[in-house]
PDB file of C-alpha atoms in Angstrom:
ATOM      1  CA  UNK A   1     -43.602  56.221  -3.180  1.00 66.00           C
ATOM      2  CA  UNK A   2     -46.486  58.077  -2.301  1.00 79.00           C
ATOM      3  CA  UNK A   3     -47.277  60.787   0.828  1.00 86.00           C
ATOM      4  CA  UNK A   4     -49.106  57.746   2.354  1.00 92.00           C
ATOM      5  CA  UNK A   5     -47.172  54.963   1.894  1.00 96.00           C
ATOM      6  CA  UNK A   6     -45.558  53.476   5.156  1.00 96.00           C
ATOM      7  CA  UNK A   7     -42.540  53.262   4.650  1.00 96.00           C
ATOM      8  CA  UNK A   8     -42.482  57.462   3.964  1.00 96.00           C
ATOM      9  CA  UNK A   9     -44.816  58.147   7.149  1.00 96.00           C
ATOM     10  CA  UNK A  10     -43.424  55.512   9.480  1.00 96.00           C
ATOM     11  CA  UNK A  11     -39.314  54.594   8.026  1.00 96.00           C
ATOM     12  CA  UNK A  12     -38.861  53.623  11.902  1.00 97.00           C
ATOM     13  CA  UNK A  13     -41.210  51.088  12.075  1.00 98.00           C
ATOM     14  CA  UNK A  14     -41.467  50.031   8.331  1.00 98.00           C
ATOM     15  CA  UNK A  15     -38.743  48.526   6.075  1.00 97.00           C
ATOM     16  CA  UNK A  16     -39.047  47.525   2.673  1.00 98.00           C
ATOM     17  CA  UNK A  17     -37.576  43.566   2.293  1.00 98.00           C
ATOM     18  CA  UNK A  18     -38.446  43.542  -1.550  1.00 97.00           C
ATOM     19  CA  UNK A  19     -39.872  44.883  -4.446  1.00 97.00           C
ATOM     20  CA  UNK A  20     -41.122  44.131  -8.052  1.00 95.00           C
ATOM     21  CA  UNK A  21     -43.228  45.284 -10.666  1.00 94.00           C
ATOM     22  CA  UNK A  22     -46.106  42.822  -8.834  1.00 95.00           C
ATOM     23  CA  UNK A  23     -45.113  42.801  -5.419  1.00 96.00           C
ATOM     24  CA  UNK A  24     -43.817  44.840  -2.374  1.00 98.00           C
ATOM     25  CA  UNK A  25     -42.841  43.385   1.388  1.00 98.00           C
ATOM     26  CA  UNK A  26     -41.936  45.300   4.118  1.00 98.00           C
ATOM     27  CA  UNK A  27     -41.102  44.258   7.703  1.00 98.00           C
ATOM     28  CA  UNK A  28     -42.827  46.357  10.373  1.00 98.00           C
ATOM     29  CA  UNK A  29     -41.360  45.976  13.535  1.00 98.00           C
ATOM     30  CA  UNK A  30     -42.690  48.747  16.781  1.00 98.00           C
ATOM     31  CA  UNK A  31     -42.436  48.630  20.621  1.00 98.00           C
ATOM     32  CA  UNK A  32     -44.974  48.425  23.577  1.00 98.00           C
ATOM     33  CA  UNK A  33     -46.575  51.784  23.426  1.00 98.00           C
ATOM     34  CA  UNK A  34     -45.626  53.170  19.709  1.00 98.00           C
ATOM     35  CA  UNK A  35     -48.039  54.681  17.220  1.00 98.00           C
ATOM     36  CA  UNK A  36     -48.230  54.937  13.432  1.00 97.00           C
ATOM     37  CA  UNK A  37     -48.655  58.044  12.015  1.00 97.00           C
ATOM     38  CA  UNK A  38     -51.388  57.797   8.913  1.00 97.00           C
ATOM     39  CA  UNK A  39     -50.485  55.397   5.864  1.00 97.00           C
ATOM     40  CA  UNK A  40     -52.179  53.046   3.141  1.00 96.00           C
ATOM     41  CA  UNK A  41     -51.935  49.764   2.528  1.00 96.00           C
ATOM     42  CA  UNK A  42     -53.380  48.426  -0.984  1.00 96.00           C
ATOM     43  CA  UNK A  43     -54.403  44.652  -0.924  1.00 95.00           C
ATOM     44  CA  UNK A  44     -51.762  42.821   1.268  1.00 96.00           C
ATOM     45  CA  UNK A  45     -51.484  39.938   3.208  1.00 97.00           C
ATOM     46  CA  UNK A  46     -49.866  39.992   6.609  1.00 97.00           C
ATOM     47  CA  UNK A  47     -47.419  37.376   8.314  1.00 98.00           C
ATOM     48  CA  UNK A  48     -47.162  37.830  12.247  1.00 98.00           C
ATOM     49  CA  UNK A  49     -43.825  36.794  13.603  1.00 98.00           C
ATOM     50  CA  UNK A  50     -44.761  37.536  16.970  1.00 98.00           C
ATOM     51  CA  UNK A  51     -47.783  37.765  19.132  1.00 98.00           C
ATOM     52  CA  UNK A  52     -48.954  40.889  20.016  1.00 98.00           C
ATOM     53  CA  UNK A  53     -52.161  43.232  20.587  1.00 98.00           C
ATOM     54  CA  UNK A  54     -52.361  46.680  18.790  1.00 97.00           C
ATOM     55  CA  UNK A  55     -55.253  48.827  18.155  1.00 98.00           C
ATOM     56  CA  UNK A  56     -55.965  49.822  14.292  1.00 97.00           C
ATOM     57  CA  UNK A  57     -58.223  52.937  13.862  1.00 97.00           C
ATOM     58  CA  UNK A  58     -59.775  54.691  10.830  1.00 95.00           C
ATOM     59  CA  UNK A  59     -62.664  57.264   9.986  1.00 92.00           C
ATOM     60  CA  UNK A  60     -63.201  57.734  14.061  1.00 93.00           C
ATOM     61  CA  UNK A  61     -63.843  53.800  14.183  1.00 95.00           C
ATOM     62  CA  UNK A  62     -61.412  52.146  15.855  1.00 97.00           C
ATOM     63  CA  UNK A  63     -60.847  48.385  16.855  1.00 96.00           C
ATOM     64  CA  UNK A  64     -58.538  46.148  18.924  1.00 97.00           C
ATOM     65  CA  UNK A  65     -56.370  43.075  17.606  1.00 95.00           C
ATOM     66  CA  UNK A  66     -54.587  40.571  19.665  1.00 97.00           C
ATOM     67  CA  UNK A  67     -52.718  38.590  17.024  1.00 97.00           C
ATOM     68  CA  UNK A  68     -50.567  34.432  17.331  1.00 97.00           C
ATOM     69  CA  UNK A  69     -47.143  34.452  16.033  1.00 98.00           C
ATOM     70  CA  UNK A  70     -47.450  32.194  12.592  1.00 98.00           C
ATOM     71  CA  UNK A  71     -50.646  33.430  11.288  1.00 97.00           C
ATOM     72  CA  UNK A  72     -51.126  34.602   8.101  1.00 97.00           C
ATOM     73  CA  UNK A  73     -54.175  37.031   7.664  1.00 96.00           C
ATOM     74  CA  UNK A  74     -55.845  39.252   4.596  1.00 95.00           C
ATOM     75  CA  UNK A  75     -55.591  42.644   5.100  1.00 94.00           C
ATOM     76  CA  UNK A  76     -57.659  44.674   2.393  1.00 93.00           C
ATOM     77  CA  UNK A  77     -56.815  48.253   0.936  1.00 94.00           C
ATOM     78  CA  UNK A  78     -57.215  50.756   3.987  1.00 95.00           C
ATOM     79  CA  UNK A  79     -55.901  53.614   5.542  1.00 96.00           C
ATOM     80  CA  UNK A  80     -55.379  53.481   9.094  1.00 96.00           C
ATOM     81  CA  UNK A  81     -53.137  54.229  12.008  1.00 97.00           C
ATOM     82  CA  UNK A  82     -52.038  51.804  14.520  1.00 97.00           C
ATOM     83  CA  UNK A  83     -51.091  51.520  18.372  1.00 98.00           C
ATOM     84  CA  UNK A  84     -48.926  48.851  19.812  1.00 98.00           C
ATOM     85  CA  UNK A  85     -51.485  48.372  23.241  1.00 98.00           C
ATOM     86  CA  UNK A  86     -50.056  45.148  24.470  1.00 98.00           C
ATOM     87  CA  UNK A  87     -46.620  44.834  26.356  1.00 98.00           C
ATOM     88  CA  UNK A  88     -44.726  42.835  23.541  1.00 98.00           C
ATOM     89  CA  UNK A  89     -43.150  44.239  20.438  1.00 98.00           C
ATOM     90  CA  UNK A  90     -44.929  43.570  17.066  1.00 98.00           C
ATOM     91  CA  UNK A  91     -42.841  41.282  14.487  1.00 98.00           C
ATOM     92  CA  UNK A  92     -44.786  41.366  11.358  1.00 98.00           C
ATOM     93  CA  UNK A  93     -44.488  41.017   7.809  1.00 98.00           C
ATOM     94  CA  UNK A  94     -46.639  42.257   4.947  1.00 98.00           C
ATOM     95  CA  UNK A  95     -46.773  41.263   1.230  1.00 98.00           C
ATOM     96  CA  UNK A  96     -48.444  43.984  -0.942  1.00 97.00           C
ATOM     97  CA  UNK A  97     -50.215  43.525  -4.110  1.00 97.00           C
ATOM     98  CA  UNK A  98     -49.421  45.978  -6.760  1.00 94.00           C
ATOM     99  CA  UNK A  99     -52.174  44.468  -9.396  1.00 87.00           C
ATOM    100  CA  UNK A 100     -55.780  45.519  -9.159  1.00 78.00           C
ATOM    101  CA  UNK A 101     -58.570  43.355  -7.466  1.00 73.00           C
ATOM    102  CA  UNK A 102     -60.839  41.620  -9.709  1.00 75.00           C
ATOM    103  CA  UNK A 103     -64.089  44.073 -10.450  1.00 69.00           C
ATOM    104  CA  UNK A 104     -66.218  40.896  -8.580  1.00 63.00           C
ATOM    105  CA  UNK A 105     -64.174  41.597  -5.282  1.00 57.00           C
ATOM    106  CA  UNK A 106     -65.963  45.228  -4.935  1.00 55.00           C
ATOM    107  CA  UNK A 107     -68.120  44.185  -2.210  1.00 60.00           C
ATOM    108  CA  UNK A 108     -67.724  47.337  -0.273  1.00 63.00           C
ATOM    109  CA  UNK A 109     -65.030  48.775   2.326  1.00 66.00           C
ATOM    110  CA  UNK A 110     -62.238  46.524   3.429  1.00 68.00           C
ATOM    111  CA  UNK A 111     -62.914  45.943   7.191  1.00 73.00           C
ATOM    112  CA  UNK A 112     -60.706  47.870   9.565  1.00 74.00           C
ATOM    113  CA  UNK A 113     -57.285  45.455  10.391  1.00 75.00           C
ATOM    114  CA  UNK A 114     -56.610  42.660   9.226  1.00 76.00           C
ATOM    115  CA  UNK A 115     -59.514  40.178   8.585  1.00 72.00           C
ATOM    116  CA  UNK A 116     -59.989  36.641  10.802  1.00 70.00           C
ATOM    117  CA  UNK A 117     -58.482  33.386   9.120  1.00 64.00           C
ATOM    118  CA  UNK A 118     -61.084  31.222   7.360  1.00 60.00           C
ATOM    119  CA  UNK A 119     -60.695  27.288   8.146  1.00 56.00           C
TER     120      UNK A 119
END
């Protein structure tokens, strides 16, 4: 595990569920009011087990999430801190991808959180 990696920076809120040579989930669970310290996540998609609004922030850009229980959402390789800035606790769960993108998916910076659901 690196410096970065969640589950070194934040082992409160983070938990790893699982891991192989392709994969890696961990269950991130926080409280009204708690903050991540800095960490990376490579390609990943997240499962939200509860609703909740939490503020993801970057680079000096910051922006605000209020996230369903049951969705299912892309979040691209970033780096990023987080703020629980609702009043529930966050339920989440988040499948990382160990194996590269494909060199056609280099369209630029992953947007900041995770990204809206397509229909």
């Amino acid at each position: 595990m690196s410096h970065d990696d969640p589950a070194v920076t934040n082992p409160g809120l983070y938990r790893v569920m699982f891991e192989n040579d392709r994969v890696r989930v961990l269950e991130y669970r926080d409280e009204p009011g708690d903050r991540t310290r800095p960490h990376r996540h490579p390609d990943s998609v997240m499962v939200t087990l509860s609703a909740f609004r939490r503020r993801v922030s970057s680079g000096g850009h910051s922006v605000e999430l209020a996230l369903g229980a049951g969705e299912a959402r892309w979040l691209g390789a970033q780096e990023h801190t987080g703020e629980n800035i609702g009043d529930t606790a966050t339920h989440s769960i988040f499948i990382e991808l160990k194996e590269p993108a494909p060199a056609s998916a280099g369209d630029g910076p992953a947007p900041l959180g995770p990204a809206p659901a397509r229909p």
